XYZ file of C-alpha atoms in Angstrom:
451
model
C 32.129 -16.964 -7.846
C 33.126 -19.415 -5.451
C 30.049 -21.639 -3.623
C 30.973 -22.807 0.017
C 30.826 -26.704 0.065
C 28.011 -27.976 1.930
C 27.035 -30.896 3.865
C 25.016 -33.647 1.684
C 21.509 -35.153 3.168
C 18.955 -37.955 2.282
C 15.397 -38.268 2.373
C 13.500 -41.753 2.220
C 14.204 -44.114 -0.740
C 11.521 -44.121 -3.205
C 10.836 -47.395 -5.642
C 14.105 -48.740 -4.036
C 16.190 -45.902 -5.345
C 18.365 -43.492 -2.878
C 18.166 -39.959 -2.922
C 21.069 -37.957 -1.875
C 20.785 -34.173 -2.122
C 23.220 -30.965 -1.342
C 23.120 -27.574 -1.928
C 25.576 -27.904 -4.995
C 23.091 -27.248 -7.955
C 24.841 -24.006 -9.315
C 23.626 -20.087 -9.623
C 20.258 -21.099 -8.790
C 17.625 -18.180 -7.369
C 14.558 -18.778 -5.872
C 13.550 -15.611 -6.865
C 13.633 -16.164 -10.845
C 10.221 -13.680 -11.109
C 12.153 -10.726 -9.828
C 13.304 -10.322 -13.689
C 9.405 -8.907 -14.062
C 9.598 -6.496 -11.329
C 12.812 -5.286 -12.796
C 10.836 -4.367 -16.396
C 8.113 -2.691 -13.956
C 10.262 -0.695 -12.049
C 12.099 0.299 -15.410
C 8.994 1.615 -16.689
C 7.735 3.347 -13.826
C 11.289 4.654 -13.110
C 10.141 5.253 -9.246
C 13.443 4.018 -7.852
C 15.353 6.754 -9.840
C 12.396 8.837 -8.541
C 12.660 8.158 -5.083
C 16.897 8.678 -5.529
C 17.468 11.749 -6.797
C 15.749 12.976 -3.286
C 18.090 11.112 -1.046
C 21.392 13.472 -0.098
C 24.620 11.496 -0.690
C 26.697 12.742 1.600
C 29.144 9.750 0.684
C 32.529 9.816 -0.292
C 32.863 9.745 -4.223
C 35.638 8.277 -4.667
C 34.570 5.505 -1.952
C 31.019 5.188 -3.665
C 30.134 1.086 -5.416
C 26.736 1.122 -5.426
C 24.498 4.224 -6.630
C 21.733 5.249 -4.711
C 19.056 4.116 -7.296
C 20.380 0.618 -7.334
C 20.447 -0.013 -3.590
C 16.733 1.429 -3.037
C 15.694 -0.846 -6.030
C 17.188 -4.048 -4.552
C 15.189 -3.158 -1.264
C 12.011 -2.617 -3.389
C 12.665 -6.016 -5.081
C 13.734 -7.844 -1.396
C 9.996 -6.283 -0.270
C 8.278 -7.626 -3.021
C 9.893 -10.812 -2.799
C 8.993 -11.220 0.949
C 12.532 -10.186 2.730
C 11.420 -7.261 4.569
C 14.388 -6.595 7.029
C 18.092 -5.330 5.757
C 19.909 -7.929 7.041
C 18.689 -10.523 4.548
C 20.922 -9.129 2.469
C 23.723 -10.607 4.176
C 22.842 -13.695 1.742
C 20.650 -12.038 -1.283
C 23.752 -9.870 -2.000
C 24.778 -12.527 -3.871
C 21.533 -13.958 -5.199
C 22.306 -14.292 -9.395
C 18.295 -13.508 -9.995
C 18.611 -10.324 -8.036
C 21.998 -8.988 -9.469
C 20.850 -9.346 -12.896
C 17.703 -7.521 -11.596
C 19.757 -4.520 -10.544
C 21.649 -4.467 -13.590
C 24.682 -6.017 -12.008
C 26.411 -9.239 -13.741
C 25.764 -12.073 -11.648
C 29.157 -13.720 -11.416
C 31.653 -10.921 -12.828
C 30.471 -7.720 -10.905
C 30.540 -7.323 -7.106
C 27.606 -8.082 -5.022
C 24.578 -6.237 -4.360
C 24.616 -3.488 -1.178
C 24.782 -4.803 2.285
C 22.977 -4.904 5.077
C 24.802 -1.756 7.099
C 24.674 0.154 3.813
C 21.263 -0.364 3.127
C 20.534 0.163 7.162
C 22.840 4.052 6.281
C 20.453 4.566 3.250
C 17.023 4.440 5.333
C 18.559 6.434 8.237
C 20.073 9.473 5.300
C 17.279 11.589 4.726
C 16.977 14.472 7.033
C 13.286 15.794 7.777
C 12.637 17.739 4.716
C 14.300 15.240 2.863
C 11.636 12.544 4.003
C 8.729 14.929 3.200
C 9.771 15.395 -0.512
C 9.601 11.662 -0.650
C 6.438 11.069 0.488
C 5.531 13.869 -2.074
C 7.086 11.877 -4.667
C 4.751 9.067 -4.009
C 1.803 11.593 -4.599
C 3.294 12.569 -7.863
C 4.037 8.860 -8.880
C 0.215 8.255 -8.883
C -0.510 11.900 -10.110
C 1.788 10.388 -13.070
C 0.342 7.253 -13.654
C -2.790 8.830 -15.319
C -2.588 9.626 -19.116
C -4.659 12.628 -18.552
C -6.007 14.265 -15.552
C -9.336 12.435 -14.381
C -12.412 13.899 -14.748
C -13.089 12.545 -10.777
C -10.798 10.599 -8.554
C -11.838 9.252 -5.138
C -10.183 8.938 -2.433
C -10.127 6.604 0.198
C -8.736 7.668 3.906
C -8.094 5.846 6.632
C -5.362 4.594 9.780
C -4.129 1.795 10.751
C -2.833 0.407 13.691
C 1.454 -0.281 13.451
C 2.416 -2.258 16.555
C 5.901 -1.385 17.772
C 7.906 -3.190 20.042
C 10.465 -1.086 22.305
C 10.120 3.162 22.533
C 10.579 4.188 18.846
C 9.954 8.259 18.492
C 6.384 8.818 18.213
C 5.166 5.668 19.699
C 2.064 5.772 22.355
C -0.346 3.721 24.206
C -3.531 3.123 22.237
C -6.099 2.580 24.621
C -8.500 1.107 22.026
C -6.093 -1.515 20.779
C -4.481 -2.314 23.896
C -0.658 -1.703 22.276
C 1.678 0.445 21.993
C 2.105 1.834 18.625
C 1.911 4.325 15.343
C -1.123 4.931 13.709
C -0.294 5.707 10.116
C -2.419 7.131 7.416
C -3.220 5.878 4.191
C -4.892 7.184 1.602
C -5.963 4.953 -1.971
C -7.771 5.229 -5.299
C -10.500 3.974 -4.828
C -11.050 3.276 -8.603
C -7.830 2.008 -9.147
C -6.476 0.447 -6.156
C -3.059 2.165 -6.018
C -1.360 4.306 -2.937
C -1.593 7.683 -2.671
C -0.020 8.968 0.461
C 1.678 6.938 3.149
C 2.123 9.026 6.564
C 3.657 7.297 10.034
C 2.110 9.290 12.854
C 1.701 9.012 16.653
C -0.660 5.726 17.762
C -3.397 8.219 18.561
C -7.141 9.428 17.229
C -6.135 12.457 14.993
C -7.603 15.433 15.905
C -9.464 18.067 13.353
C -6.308 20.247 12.667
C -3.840 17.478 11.848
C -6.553 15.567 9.463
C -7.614 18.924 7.820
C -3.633 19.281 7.477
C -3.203 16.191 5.787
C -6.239 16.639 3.253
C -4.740 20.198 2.661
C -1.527 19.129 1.806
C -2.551 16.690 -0.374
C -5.308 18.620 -1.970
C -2.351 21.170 -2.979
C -0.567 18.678 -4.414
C -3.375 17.933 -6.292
C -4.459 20.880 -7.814
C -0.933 21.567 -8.852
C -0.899 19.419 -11.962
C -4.992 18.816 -11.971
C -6.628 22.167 -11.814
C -10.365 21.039 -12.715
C -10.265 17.673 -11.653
C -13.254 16.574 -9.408
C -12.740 15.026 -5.634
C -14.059 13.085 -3.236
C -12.574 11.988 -0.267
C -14.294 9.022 2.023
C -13.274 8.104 5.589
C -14.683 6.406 9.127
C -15.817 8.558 11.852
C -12.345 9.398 12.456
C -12.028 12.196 9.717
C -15.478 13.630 10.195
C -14.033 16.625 11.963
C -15.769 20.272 11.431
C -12.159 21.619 10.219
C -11.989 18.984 7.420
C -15.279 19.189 6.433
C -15.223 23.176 6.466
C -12.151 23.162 4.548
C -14.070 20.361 1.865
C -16.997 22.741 1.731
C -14.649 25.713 1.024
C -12.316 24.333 -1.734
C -15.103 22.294 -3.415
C -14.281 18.531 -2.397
C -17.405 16.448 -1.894
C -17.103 14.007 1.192
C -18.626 11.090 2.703
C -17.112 10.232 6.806
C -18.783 7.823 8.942
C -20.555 10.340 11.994
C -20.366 8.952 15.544
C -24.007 7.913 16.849
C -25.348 10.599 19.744
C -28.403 10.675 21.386
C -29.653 13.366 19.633
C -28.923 11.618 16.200
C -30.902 8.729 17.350
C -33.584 10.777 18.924
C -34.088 12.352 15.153
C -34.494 9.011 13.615
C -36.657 7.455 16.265
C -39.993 7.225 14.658
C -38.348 5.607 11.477
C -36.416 3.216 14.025
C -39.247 2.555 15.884
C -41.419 1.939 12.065
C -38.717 -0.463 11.233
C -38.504 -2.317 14.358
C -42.448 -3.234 14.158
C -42.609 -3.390 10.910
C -40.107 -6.936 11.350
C -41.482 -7.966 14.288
C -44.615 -8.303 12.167
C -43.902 -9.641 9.138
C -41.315 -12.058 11.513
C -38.368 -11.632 9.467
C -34.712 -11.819 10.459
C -33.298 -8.603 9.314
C -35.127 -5.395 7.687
C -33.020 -2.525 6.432
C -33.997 1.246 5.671
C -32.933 4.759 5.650
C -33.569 8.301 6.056
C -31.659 11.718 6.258
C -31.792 14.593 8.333
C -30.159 18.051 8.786
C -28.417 18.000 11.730
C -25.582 20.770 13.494
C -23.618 19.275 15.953
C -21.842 21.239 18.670
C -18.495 22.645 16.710
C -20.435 22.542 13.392
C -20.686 25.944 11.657
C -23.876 25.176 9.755
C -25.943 21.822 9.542
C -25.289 19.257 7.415
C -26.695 16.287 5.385
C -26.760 13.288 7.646
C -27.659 9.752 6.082
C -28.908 7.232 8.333
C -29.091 3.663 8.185
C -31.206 1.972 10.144
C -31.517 -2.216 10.599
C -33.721 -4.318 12.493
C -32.690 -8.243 13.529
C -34.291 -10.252 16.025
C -31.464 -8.704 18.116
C -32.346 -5.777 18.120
C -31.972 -2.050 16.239
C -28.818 -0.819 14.876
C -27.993 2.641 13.419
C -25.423 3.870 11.483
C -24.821 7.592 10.218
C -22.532 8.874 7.566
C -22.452 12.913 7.170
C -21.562 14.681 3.494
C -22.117 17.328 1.439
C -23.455 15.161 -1.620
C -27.061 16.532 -2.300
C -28.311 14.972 -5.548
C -28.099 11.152 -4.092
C -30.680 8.838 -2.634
C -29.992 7.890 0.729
C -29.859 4.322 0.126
C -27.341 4.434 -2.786
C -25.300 7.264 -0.662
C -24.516 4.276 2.049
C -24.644 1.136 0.361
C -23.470 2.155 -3.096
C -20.697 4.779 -2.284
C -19.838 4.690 1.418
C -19.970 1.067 1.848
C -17.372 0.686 -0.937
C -15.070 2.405 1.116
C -14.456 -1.453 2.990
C -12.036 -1.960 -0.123
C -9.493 0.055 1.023
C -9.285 -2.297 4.216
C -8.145 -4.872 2.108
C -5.629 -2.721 0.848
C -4.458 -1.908 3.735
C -4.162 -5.595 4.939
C -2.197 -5.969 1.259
C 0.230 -3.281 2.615
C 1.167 -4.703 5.811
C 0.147 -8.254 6.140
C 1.745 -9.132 2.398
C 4.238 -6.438 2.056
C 5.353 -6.184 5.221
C 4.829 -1.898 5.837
C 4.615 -2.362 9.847
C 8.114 -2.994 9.896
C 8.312 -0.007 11.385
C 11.243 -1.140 13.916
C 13.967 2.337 13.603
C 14.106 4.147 16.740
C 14.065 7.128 14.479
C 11.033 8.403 13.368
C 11.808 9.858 10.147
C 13.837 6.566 9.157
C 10.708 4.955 9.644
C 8.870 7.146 7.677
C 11.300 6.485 5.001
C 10.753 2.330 5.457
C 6.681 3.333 4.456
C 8.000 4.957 1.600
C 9.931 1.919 0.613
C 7.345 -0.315 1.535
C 5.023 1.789 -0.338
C 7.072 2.088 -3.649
C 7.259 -1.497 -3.503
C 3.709 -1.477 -3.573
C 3.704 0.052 -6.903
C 5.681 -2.684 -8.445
C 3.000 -5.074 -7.195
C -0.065 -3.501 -8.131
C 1.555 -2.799 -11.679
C 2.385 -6.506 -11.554
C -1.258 -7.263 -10.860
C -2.593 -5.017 -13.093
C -0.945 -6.922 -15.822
C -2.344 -10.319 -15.074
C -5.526 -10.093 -17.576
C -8.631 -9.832 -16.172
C -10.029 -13.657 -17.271
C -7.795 -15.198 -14.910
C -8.134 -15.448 -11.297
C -5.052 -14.439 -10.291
C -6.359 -11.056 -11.793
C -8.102 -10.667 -8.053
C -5.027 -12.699 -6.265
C -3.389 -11.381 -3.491
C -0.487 -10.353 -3.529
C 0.977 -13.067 -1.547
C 0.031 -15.179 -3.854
C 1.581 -13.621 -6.985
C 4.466 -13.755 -4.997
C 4.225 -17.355 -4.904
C 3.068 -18.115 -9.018
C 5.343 -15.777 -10.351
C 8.265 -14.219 -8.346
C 9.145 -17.434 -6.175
C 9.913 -19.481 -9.029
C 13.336 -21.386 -9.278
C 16.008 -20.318 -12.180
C 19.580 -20.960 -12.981
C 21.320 -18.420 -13.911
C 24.211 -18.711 -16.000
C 27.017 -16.416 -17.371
C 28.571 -16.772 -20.759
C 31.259 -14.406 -22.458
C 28.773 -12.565 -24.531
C 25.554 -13.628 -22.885
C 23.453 -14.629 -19.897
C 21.000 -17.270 -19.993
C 18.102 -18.106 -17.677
C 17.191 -21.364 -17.580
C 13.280 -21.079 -15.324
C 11.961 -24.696 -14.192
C 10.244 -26.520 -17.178
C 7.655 -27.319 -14.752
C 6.500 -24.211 -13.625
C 2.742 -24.384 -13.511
C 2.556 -20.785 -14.748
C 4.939 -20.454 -17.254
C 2.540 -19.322 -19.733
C 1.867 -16.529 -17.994
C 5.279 -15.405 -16.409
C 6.156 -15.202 -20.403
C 3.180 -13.566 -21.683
C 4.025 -11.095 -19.073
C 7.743 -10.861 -19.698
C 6.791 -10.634 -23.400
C 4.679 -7.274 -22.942
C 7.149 -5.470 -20.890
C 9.704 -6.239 -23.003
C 7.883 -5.453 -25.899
C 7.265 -1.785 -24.495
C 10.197 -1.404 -23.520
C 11.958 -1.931 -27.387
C 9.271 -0.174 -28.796
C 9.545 2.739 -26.639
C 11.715 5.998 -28.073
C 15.667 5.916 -27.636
């Protein structure tokens, strides 16, 4: 492959000695670690996945580049930190990402371009986009062994900023922007993405979240019959037709409830016991908590309402979660199970601030929906990536930002022989230990797995 002739430049003699650089250093990628996610995504096959629900309404006989292999250089561009399309007008051509795709780096044709990739977002008709966010579902169904005796799930939205009058866009009042307000839904005990859903940029109302825990219930219960569920959210999701529809198919849930008046009025005399209780003892902050049965005005039948009340030398503050857990203490109800629920804010920030899932910038709404699922599936390869780091280190708890930065930004030269390719990785890459214990277990698997 030819390699344009650049201009040279020179930074500051050192020791006397001139240093003249260029661009002229061969098939070098900066993205040497995208080998790994290429094992991953081998073993959790999700780009295949993802392709065989995409219509090709393409010309055969026109046809270079299979649907698989386009969506897995996106997922591999994501990972990597190019979140847009049109950075493929150069990574087409990257040697680290070829290879990754199963393309030759110098003898086959480059990777898909920008319009092509830009065609493959904007394919899927509506039904088409639903079956892929359904394939997500199933991709974490699949990543158990065995169906789980419990799994809990984690709920929440998340303000997507837009920026022009994309389909489904609206004026959020509470964060001052335009925007979507997409769902998400985690494992709590593992960390990984359940359900991605791009919605309009306002509150949800009871139908469309008792929708949304339907349809994934269903999905559920479809390949784990008996396993048990619980499903934790902010004040948001504690709507009477969720919650009746929990209490009729046997989900235990835990939302944050809205303070009222006549919520606080119930816990007043504990309040008012806390509050003088600190002010006598002259501590900074005292903490208890009671519960209560308590109907509100579209409730069917009262429920168990935890409070949590805390006194500071500012002042009281209340907090109130509503479920249908029984057997629990109060205090390990809040600060045991509901607090917990704060994790899946950081996952959350993982999906859009370090992979990039509020680039939500189609006019289209259903394209967009389809960038989540991208953005999403790329997920997977990080979390598996992170999940393989062992537990003694501290990039075990990294972010994923910076995994990108130890082990898939990470400078190789990649060279093509007759009968072989050789990567040549910097000798002074500061975790090059790991990057080959790592490359060593995947590839391991993947030999020992059956033909």
């Amino acid at each position: 492959m030819t390699i344009d002739t650049v201009s040279r430049f020179e930074f500051p003699a050192v020791n006397r000695k001139k240093i003249t650089s260029a661009f002229d250093g061969g098939r070098i990628s900066s993205d040497g670690g995208v080998m790994l996610l290429a094992e991953i995504e081998q073993r959790l096959g999700i780009a295949d996945r993802l392709a065989a629900l995409v219509p090709d309404r393409r010309d055969p006989t026109r046809v270079t580049h299979q649907l698989a292999d386009m969506i897995r250089a996106r997922l591999f561009a994501i990972c990597c930190g190019y979140e847009d399309c049109n950075d493929f007008d150069r990574l087409r051509s990257d040697p680290a990402f070829k290879l990754a795709c199963g393309y030759l780096p110098d003898s086959d044709v480059d990777l898909a371009s920008q319009p092509t990739l830009s065609r493959l977002e904007n394919a899927p008709k509506l039904r088409d986009t639903i079956r892929l966010t359904y394939a997500l579902v199933d991709q974490w169904l699949d990543s158990y062994p065995t169906p789980p005796q419990s799994v809990t799930l984690d709920i929440d939205d998340t303000c997507d900023v837009v920026h022009g009058r994309q389909q489904l866009s609206l004026f959020n009042a509470h964060y001052d922007e335009y925007c979507f307000l997409p769902i998400h839904v985690y494992d709590a005990d593992t960390g990984r993405p359940v359900a991605m859903v791009l919605r309009p940029g306002k509150t949800p109302g009871g139908v469309e979240v008792c929708a949304h825990i339907r349809r994934l219930y269903r999905r559920i219960r479809a390949k784990w019959p008996n396993t048990h569920i619980v499903i934790r959210g902010d004040g948001h999701y504690a709507r009477p037709e969720a919650m009746d529809f929990c209490e009729k198919n046997g989900i235990q849930y835990l939302f944050g409830l809205a303070a009222t008046r006549p919520l606080h009025t119930k816990v007043r005399d504990v309040a008012d016991a806390v509050a003088t209780t600190r002010a006598e003892d002259d501590i900074d902050i005292l903490r208890d908590y009671t519960e209560l049965r308590h109907k509100a005005g579209r409730w069917k039948c009262e429920r168990r309402v935890v409070a949590r009340i805390q006194a500071t030398r500012l002042g009281l503050d209340s907090r109130f979660v509503v479920t249908n857990m029984e057997k629990v203490a109060p205090s390990i109800l809040y600060e045991t199970i509901y607090c917990a629920r704060g994790q899946a804010e950081n996952l959350i920030k993982a999906h859009k601030a370090h992979l990039a899932s509020d680039r939500t910038s189609c006019r289209n709404a259903v394209a967009n929906q389809v960038r989540l699922v991208l953005h999403t599936a790329a997920y997977w390869l990080m979390q598996t990536l992170k999940e393989m780091i062992p537990s003694p280190l501290e990039m075990a708890k990294a972010e994923f930002s910076t995994i990108r930065l130890r082990l898939l930004k990470i400078a190789v030269r990649v060279q093509e022989y007759a009968s072989r390719i050789r990567l040549a990785y910097a000798a002074g890459c500061p975790d090059a230990d790991l990057f080959a214990s790592i490359a060593n277990k995947l590839t391991s698997n993947r030999r020992l797995a059956p033909p």
